[in-house]
CSV table of C-alpha atoms and ligand atoms in Angstrom, one decimal:
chain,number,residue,atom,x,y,z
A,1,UNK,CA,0.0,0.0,0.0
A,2,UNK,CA,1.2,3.2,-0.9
A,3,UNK,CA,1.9,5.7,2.3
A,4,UNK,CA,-0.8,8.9,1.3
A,5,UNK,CA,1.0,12.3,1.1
A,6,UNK,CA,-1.0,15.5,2.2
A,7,UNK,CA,0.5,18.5,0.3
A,8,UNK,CA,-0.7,22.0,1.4
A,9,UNK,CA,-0.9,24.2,-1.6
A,10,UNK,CA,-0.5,27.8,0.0
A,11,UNK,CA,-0.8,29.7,-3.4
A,12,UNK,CA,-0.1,33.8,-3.0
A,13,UNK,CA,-1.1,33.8,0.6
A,14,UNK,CA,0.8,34.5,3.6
A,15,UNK,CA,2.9,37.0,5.4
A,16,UNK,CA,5.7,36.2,7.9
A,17,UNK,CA,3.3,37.2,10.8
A,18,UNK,CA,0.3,34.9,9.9
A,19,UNK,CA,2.9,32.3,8.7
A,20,UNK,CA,4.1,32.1,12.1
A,21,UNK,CA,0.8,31.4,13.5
A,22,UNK,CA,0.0,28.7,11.1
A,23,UNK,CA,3.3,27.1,12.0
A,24,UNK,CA,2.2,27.5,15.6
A,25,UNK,CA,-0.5,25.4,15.4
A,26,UNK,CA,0.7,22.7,13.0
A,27,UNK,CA,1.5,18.8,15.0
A,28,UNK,CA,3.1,16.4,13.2
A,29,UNK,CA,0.1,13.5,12.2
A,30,UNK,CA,1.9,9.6,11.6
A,31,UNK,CA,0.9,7.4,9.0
A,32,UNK,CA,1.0,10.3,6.2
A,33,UNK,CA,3.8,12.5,4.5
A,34,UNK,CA,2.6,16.4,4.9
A,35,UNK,CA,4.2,18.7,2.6
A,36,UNK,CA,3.8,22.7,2.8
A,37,UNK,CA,3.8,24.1,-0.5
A,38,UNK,CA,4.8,27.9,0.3
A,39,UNK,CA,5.4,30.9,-1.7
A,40,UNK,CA,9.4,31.3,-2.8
A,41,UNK,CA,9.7,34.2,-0.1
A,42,UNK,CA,9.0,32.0,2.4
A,43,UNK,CA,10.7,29.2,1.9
A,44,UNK,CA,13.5,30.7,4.4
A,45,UNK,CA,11.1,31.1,7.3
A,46,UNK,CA,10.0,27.5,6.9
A,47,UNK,CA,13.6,26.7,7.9
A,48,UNK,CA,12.0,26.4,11.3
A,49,UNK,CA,9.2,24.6,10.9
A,50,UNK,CA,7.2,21.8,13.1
A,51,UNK,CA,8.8,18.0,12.6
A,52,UNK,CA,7.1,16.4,10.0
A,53,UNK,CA,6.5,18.4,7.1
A,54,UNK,CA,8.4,18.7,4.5
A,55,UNK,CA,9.2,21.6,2.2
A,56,UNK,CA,7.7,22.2,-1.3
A,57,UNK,CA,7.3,25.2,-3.5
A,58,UNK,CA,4.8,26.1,-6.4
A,59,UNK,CA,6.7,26.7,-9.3
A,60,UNK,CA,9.8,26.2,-10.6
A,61,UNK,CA,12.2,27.1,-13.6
A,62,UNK,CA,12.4,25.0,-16.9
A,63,UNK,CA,16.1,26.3,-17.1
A,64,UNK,CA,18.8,25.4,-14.5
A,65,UNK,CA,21.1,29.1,-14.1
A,66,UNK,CA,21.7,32.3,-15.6
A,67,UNK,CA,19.8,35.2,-17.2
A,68,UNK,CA,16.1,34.5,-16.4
A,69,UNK,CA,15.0,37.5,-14.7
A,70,UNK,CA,12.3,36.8,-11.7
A,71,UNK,CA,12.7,33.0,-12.4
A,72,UNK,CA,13.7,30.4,-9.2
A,73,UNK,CA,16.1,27.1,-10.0
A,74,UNK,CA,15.3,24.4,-8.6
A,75,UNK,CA,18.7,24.0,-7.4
A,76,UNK,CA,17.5,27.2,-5.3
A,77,UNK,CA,14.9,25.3,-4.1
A,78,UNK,CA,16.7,22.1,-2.8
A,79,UNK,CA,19.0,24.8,-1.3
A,80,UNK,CA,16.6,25.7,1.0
A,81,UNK,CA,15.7,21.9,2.0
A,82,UNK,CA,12.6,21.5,-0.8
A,83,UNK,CA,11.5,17.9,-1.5
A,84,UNK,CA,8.7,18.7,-3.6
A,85,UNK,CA,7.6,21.0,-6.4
A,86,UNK,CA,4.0,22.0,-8.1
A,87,UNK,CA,4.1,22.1,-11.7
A,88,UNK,CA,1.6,22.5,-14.3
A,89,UNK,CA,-0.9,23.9,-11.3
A,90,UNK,CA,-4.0,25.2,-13.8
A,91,UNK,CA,-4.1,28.1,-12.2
A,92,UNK,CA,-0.2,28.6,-14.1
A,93,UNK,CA,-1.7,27.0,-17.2
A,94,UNK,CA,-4.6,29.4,-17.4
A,95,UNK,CA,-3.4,32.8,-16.0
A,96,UNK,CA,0.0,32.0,-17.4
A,97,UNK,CA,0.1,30.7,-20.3
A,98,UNK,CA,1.8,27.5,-19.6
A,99,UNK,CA,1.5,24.4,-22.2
A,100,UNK,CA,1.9,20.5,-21.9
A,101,UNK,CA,5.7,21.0,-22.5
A,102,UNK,CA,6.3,24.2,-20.4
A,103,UNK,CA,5.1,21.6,-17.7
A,104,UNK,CA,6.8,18.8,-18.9
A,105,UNK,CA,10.2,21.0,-19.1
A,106,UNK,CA,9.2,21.9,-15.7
A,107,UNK,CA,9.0,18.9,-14.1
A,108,UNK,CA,12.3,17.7,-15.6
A,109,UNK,CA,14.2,20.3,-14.5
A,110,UNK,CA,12.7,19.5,-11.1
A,111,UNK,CA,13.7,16.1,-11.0
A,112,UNK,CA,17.1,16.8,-12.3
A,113,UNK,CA,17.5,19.0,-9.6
A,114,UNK,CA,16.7,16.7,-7.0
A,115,UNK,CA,13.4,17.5,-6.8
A,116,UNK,CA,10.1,15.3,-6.5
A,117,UNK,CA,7.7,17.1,-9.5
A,118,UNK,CA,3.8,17.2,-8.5
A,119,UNK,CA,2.5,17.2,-11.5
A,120,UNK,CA,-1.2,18.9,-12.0
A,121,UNK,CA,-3.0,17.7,-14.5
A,122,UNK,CA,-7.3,18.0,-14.8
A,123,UNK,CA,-10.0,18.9,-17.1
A,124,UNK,CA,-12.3,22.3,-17.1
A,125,UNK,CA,-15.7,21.9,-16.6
A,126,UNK,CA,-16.7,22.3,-20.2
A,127,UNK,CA,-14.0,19.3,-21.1
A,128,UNK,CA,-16.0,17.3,-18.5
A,129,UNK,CA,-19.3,17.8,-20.3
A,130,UNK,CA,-18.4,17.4,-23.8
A,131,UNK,CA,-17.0,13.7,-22.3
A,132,UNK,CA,-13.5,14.9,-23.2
A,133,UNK,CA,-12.1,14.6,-19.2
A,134,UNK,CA,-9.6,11.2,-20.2
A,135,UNK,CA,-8.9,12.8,-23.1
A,136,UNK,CA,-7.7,15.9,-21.8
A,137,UNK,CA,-5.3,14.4,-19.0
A,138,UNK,CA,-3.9,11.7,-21.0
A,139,UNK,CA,-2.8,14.4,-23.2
A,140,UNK,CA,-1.1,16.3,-20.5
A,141,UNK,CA,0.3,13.2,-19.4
A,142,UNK,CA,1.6,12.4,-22.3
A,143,UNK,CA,3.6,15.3,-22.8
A,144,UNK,CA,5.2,14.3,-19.1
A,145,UNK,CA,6.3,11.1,-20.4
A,146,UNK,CA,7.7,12.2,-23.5
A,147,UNK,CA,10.4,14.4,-21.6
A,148,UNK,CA,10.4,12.4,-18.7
A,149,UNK,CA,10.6,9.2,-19.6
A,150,UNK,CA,8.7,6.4,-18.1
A,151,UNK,CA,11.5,6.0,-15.2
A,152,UNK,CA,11.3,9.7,-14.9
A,153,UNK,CA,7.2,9.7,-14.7
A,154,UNK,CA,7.4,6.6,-11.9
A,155,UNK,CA,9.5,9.3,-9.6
A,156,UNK,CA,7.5,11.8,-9.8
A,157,UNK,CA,3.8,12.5,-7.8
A,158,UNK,CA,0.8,13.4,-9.9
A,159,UNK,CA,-2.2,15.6,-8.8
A,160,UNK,CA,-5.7,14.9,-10.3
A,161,UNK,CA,-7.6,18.7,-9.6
A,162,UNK,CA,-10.5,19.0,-11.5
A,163,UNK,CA,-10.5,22.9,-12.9
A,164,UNK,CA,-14.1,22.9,-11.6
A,165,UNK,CA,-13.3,21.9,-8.5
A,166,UNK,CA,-10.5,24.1,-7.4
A,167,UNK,CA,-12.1,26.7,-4.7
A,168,UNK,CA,-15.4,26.3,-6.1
A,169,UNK,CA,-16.4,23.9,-2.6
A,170,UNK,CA,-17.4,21.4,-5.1
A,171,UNK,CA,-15.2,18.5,-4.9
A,172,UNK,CA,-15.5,15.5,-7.4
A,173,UNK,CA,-17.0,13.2,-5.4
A,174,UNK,CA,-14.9,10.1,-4.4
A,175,UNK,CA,-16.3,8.0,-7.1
A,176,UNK,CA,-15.6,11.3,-9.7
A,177,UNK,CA,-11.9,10.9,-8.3
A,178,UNK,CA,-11.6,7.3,-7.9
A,179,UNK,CA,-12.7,6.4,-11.9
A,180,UNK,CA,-10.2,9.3,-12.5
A,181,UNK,CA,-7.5,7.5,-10.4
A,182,UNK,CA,-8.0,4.2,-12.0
A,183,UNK,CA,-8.3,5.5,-15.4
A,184,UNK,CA,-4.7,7.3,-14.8
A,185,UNK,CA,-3.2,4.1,-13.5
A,186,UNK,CA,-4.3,2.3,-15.8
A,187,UNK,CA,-3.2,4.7,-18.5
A,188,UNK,CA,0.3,4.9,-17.3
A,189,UNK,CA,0.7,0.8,-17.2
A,190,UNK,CA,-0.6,0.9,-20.9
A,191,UNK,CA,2.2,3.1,-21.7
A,192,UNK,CA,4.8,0.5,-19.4
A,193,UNK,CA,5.6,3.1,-16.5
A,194,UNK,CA,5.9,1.1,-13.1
A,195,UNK,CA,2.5,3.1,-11.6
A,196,UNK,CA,2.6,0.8,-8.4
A,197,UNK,CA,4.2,3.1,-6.3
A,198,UNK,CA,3.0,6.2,-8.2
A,199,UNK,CA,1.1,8.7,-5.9
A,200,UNK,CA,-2.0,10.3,-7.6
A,201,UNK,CA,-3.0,13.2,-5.3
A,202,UNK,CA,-6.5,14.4,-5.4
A,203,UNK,CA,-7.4,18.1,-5.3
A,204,UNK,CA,-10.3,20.5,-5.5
A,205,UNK,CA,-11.9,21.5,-2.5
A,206,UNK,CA,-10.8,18.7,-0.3
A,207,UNK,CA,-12.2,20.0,3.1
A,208,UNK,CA,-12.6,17.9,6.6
A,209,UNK,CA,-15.8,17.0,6.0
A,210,UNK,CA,-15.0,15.2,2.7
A,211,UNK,CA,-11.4,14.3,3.3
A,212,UNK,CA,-12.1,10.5,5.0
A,213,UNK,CA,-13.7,9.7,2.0
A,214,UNK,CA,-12.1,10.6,-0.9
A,215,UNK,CA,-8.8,9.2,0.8
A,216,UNK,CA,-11.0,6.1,1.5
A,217,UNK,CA,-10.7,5.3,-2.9
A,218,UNK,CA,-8.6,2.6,-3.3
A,219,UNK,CA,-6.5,4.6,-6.1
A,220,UNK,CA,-6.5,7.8,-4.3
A,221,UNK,CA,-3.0,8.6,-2.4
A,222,UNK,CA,-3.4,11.7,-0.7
A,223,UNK,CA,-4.4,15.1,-1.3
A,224,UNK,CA,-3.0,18.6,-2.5
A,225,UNK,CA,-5.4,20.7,-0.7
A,226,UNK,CA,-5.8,24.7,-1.3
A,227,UNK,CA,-7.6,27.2,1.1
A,228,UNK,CA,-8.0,24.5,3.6
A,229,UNK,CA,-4.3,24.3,3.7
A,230,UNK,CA,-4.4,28.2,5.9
A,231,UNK,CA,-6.4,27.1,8.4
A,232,UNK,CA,-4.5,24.9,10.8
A,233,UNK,CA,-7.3,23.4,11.9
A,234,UNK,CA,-8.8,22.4,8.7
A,235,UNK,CA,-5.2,21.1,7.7
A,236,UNK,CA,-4.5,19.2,10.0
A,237,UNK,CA,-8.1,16.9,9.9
A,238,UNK,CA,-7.2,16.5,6.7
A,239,UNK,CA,-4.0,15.2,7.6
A,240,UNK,CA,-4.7,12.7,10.1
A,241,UNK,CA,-7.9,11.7,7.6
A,242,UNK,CA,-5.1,10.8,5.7
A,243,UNK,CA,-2.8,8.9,8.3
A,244,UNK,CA,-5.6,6.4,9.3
B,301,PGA,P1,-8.7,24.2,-3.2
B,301,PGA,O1,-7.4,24.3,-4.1
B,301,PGA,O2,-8.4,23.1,-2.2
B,301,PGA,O3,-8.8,25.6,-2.6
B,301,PGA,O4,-9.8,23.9,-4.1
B,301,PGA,C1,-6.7,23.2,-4.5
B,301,PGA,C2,-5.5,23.5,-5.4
B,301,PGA,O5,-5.7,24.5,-6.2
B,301,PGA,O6,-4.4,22.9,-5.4
């Protein structure tokens, strides 16, 4: 059985004053990785943070050094003690233009930087209804695989979010996810990646009270949870629905 990961996606929120609270009133939950997922400012005040989380960032450079103004290596980031990286979030494929290769340059530079890629990948709604949902994320999968390679793809995590879902409060339900899941499994076998240990996060307005039973999906390894992710409370139920 695969060991769930809980990865808080922080997006542009924060300041080193409510930071420090949130930090506060994080534990550390067994049975589960937890991952914080901060904004590149604050990576350095996450130096000190509770045991038991590990470090991720949001975004990261398809180029490795030199003159790419406002850009962040991810040698930068494992500098600073990150395991884990977002890319292809759809909020950076819609607001910023990123394609299937931007992403999939993405997430190789992360990997060749020591980094463990979280790759996004989900459908809009209008995708959904026109039946085009597979479709759409075996494409963006596909362009993962081609620059990864299929040794590459079995190191990294994927994230399942649903555009629809994302801060809407309308999660996929668990069946929604779970046929999702499966079908992504299933899709990278087909193309001979070893998908066994590959962790297919869910996200899309994963809250408390829905948390238990999305994790509960047999193909469903944990959770990359947004606004839920700023309220320690909220968090941390998550977390240990997670760790059970
Ligand atoms: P949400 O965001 O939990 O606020 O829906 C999830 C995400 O965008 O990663």
């Amino acid at each position: 059985m695969i060991k769930k990961l809980v990865a808080g996606n922080w997006k542009m929120n924060g300041g080193l004053a409510a930071n420090e609270a949130l930090l506060a009133a994080l534990r550390p939950v067994s049975g589960v990785d937890v991952a914080l997922c901060v904004p590149h400012p604050y990576l350095a005040q996450l130096q000190r943070r509770p045991p038991g989380f590990e470090l991720g960032a949001q975004d990261v450079s398809e180029f490795a050094a030199g003159a790419y103004t406002g850009e962040v290596s991810a040698a930068m980031l494992a500098d600073f003690g990150c395991r884990y990286v977002i890319v292809g979030h759809s909020e950076r494929r819609a607001l910023f233009g990123e394609d299937d290769a931007t992403v999939a340059r993405k997430a190789c530079a992360a990997l060749s930087g020591g980094l463990v890629p979280i790759v996004c990948v989900g459908e809009t709604l209008d995708e959904r209804e026109a039946g085009e949902a597979l479709a759409v994320i075996t494409r963006q999968l596909a362009a993962v695989v081609e620059v990864l390679g299929k040794e590459g793809l079995s190191r990294s995590v994927l994230a399942y979010e649903p555009v629809w879902a994302i801060g809407s409060g309308r999660s996929a339900t668990a069946e929604q996810a779970e046929e999702v899941h499966a079908a992504i499994r299933a899709w990278l076998v087909e193309q001979g990646v070893d998908a066994t240990g590959v962790r297919i996060l869910y996200g899309g307005s994963v809250k408390p009270d829905n948390a238990m039973e999305l994790f509960a999906m047999p193909n469903v390894d944990g959770g990359l949870i947004g606004g839920a992710s700023l309220v320690a409370g909220d968090f941390m139920a998550i977390c240990r629905a997670a760790g059970v």
